[in-house]
N, CA, C and O atoms as a DFTB+ gen file, in Angstrom:
264 C
 N C O
     1  1       0.891      -1.093      -0.035
     2  2      -0.146       0.021      -0.024
     3  2       0.942       1.249       0.057
     4  3       1.962       1.264       0.744
     5  1       0.504       2.177      -0.741
     6  2       1.136       3.426      -0.995
     7  2       0.985       4.380       0.441
     8  3      -0.139       4.515       0.925
     9  1       1.909       4.884       0.944
    10  2       1.798       6.021       1.953
    11  2       1.342       7.315       1.163
    12  3       1.949       7.785       0.201
    13  1       0.042       7.875       1.786
    14  2      -0.533       9.056       1.151
    15  2      -0.032      10.190       1.998
    16  3       0.158      11.291       1.481
    17  1       0.178       9.990       3.192
    18  2       0.679      11.104       4.091
    19  2       1.610      10.612       5.216
    20  3       1.425       9.645       5.955
    21  1       2.685      11.501       5.197
    22  2       3.660      11.231       6.316
    23  2       3.557      12.311       7.381
    24  3       3.428      13.474       6.998
    25  1       3.599      12.054       8.620
    26  2       3.194      12.969       9.559
    27  2       4.577      13.124      10.479
    28  3       5.061      12.136      11.031
    29  1       5.122      14.342      10.584
    30  2       6.265      14.580      11.406
    31  2       5.980      15.541      12.594
    32  3       5.564      16.693      12.466
    33  1       6.230      14.979      13.647
    34  2       5.978      15.589      14.857
    35  2       7.202      16.656      15.141
    36  3       8.358      16.237      15.084
    37  1       6.955      17.948      15.426
    38  2       7.808      18.921      15.722
    39  2       7.503      19.604      17.042
    40  3       7.779      20.786      17.246
    41  1       6.923      18.809      17.929
    42  2       6.400      19.351      19.208
    43  2       5.079      20.003      19.368
    44  3       4.096      19.379      19.768
    45  1       5.054      21.445      19.011
    46  2       3.915      22.244      19.212
    47  2       3.191      22.170      17.759
    48  3       2.000      22.465      17.650
    49  1       3.947      21.776      16.695
    50  2       3.332      21.602      15.341
    51  2       3.655      20.394      14.826
    52  3       4.637      19.778      15.241
    53  1       2.802      19.894      13.796
    54  2       3.034      18.660      13.084
    55  2       3.077      19.123      11.504
    56  3       2.287      19.960      11.066
    57  1       3.921      18.591      10.828
    58  2       4.095      18.754       9.423
    59  2       3.405      17.439       8.649
    60  3       3.877      16.307       8.756
    61  1       2.387      17.712       7.968
    62  2       1.739      16.601       7.095
    63  2       2.374      16.749       5.703
    64  3       2.170      17.717       4.969
    65  1       3.116      15.764       5.424
    66  2       3.722      15.771       4.072
    67  2       2.748      15.033       3.014
    68  3       2.578      13.818       3.120
    69  1       2.177      15.694       2.100
    70  2       1.073      15.107       1.311
    71  2       1.863      14.598      -0.004
    72  3       2.422      15.312      -0.836
    73  1       1.765      13.109       0.014
    74  2       2.611      12.535      -0.919
    75  2       1.779      12.080      -2.117
    76  3       2.422      11.737      -3.110
    77  1       0.534      12.028      -2.171
    78  2      -0.246      11.629      -3.281
    79  2      -1.180      12.769      -3.670
    80  3      -1.405      13.766      -2.984
    81  1      -1.730      12.462      -4.954
    82  2      -2.781      13.400      -5.285
    83  2      -3.944      13.384      -4.583
    84  3      -4.610      14.400      -4.384
    85  1      -4.273      12.150      -4.142
    86  2      -5.516      11.900      -3.403
    87  2      -5.435      12.625      -1.890
    88  3      -6.444      12.990      -1.286
    89  1      -4.219      12.757      -1.434
    90  2      -4.005      13.403       0.038
    91  2      -4.179      14.844      -0.266
    92  3      -4.830      15.531       0.520
    93  1      -3.685      15.341      -1.279
    94  2      -3.733      16.749      -1.612
    95  2      -5.351      17.247      -2.002
    96  3      -5.802      18.362      -1.740
    97  1      -5.987      16.307      -2.585
    98  2      -7.276      16.526      -2.845
    99  2      -8.173      16.553      -1.513
   100  3      -9.082      17.375      -1.396
   101  1      -7.899      15.700      -0.607
   102  2      -8.530      15.677       0.523
   103  2      -8.379      16.831       1.419
   104  3      -9.344      17.354       1.976
   105  1      -7.081      17.255       1.565
   106  2      -6.699      18.629       2.161
   107  2      -7.596      19.822       1.397
   108  3      -8.343      20.603       1.986
   109  1      -7.363      19.787       0.020
   110  2      -8.037      20.840      -0.629
   111  2      -9.584      20.995      -0.176
   112  3     -10.115      22.101      -0.072
   113  1     -10.269      19.745       0.089
   114  2     -11.599      19.786       0.217
   115  2     -11.989      19.909       1.752
   116  3     -13.103      20.357       2.020
   117  1     -11.236      19.580       2.640
   118  2     -11.489      19.566       3.987
   119  2     -10.791      20.428       4.936
   120  3     -11.113      20.452       6.124
   121  1      -9.694      21.249       4.377
   122  2      -9.014      22.068       5.357
   123  2      -9.151      23.373       4.919
   124  3      -9.264      23.615       3.717
   125  1      -9.152      24.358       5.878
   126  2      -9.430      25.769       5.612
   127  2      -8.436      26.257       4.518
   128  3      -7.254      25.915       4.553
   129  1      -8.895      26.993       3.632
   130  2      -7.930      27.425       2.498
   131  2      -6.882      28.430       3.055
   132  3      -5.929      28.721       2.332
   133  1      -6.994      28.971       4.276
   134  2      -6.005      29.814       4.828
   135  2      -5.000      29.184       5.763
   136  3      -4.305      29.845       6.535
   137  1      -4.960      27.813       5.647
   138  2      -4.064      26.909       6.342
   139  2      -2.663      27.241       5.849
   140  3      -2.421      27.651       4.714
   141  1      -1.752      27.025       6.814
   142  2      -0.321      27.340       6.557
   143  2       0.215      26.152       5.932
   144  3       0.063      24.998       6.333
   145  1       0.945      26.590       4.777
   146  2       1.751      25.537       3.908
   147  2       3.149      25.709       3.981
   148  3       3.533      26.879       3.963
   149  1       4.122      24.696       4.070
   150  2       5.409      24.845       4.208
   151  2       5.895      24.127       2.809
   152  3       5.962      22.899       2.744
   153  1       6.217      24.942       1.734
   154  2       6.374      24.431       0.473
   155  2       5.134      23.953      -0.162
   156  3       4.040      24.262       0.310
   157  1       5.256      23.188      -1.247
   158  2       3.947      23.025      -1.920
   159  2       3.223      21.938      -1.425
   160  3       2.010      21.921      -1.633
   161  1       3.792      20.960      -0.762
   162  2       3.010      19.618      -0.419
   163  2       3.173      19.409       1.123
   164  3       3.136      18.245       1.523
   165  1       3.336      20.338       1.956
   166  2       3.576      20.310       3.288
   167  2       2.738      21.215       3.980
   168  3       2.855      22.434       3.848
   169  1       1.715      20.562       4.868
   170  2       0.717      21.394       5.648
   171  2       1.164      21.488       7.095
   172  3       1.410      20.440       7.694
   173  1       1.278      22.547       7.647
   174  2       1.751      22.854       9.024
   175  2       0.384      22.997       9.900
   176  3      -0.452      23.869       9.663
   177  1       0.271      22.113      10.857
   178  2      -0.980      21.766      11.715
   179  2      -0.530      22.000      13.122
   180  3       0.507      21.447      13.491
   181  1      -1.211      22.772      13.958
   182  2      -1.053      22.818      15.380
   183  2      -1.343      21.407      15.973
   184  3      -1.999      20.525      15.418
   185  1      -0.814      21.351      17.048
   186  2      -0.977      20.053      17.716
   187  2      -2.410      19.621      17.974
   188  3      -2.834      18.476      17.813
   189  1      -3.133      20.714      18.411
   190  2      -4.714      20.512      18.892
   191  2      -5.451      19.975      17.598
   192  3      -6.465      19.302      17.780
   193  1      -5.049      20.205      16.384
   194  2      -5.757      19.854      15.145
   195  2      -5.218      18.509      14.503
   196  3      -5.932      17.840      13.757
   197  1      -4.023      18.177      14.803
   198  2      -3.370      17.103      14.106
   199  2      -4.161      15.852      14.215
   200  3      -4.449      15.232      13.191
   201  1      -4.551      15.419      15.447
   202  2      -5.398      14.104      15.607
   203  2      -6.499      14.049      14.828
   204  3      -6.730      13.001      14.225
   205  1      -7.349      15.137      14.707
   206  2      -8.459      14.995      14.100
   207  2      -8.405      14.899      12.548
   208  3      -9.245      14.305      11.872
   209  1      -7.180      15.636      12.007
   210  2      -6.897      15.660      10.547
   211  2      -6.165      14.211      10.345
   212  3      -6.392      13.584       9.311
   213  1      -5.458      13.789      11.144
   214  2      -5.094      12.407      10.727
   215  2      -6.211      11.265      10.732
   216  3      -6.197      10.307       9.959
   217  1      -7.167      11.497      11.698
   218  2      -8.208      10.402      11.832
   219  2      -9.118      10.798      10.459
   220  3      -9.663       9.860       9.876
   221  1      -9.252      11.852      10.054
   222  2     -10.167      12.270       8.781
   223  2      -9.470      11.516       7.553
   224  3     -10.119      10.864       6.735
   225  1      -8.229      11.655       7.515
   226  2      -7.438      11.019       6.388
   227  2      -7.551       9.630       6.236
   228  3      -7.588       9.044       5.155
   229  1      -7.619       8.993       7.623
   230  2      -7.492       7.560       7.700
   231  2      -8.847       7.062       7.292
   232  3      -8.990       6.100       6.536
   233  1     -10.048       7.890       7.926
   234  2     -11.278       7.504       7.723
   235  2     -11.591       7.521       6.126
   236  3     -12.483       6.807       5.669
   237  1     -10.932       8.239       5.436
   238  2     -11.178       8.368       4.090
   239  2     -10.559       7.492       3.251
   240  3     -10.645       7.558       2.025
   241  1      -9.790       6.479       4.000
   242  2      -9.058       5.584       3.156
   243  2      -7.720       5.766       2.864
   244  3      -7.130       4.908       2.208
   245  1      -7.133       6.801       3.271
   246  2      -5.842       7.276       2.959
   247  2      -4.861       6.536       4.049
   248  3      -5.195       6.324       5.215
   249  1      -3.637       6.189       3.492
   250  2      -2.656       5.570       4.319
   251  2      -1.810       6.744       4.897
   252  3      -1.284       7.606       4.192
   253  1      -1.732       6.683       6.320
   254  2      -0.981       7.626       6.931
   255  2       0.079       7.107       7.804
   256  3      -0.130       6.131       8.525
   257  1       1.177       7.698       7.771
   258  2       2.473       7.119       8.623
   259  2       2.917       8.083       9.414
   260  3       2.849       9.247       9.020
   261  1       3.444       7.778      10.657
   262  2       4.021       8.819      11.531
   263  2       5.227       8.601      11.509
   264  3       5.995       9.315      12.153
């Protein structure tokens, strides 16, 4: 199975590395357009939101690795 999203814990923030088109589409459809991006395919997420986003990605059938 292909990993769609890799999550990197940086303490108070998490970096969600969007590795597939499906992951980018999910984020486009479900994440506030004013969200912070680091580069083109990395989403910066505060710790308090990271769990819900990871769960939503997983529930949508995407493969998430930490």
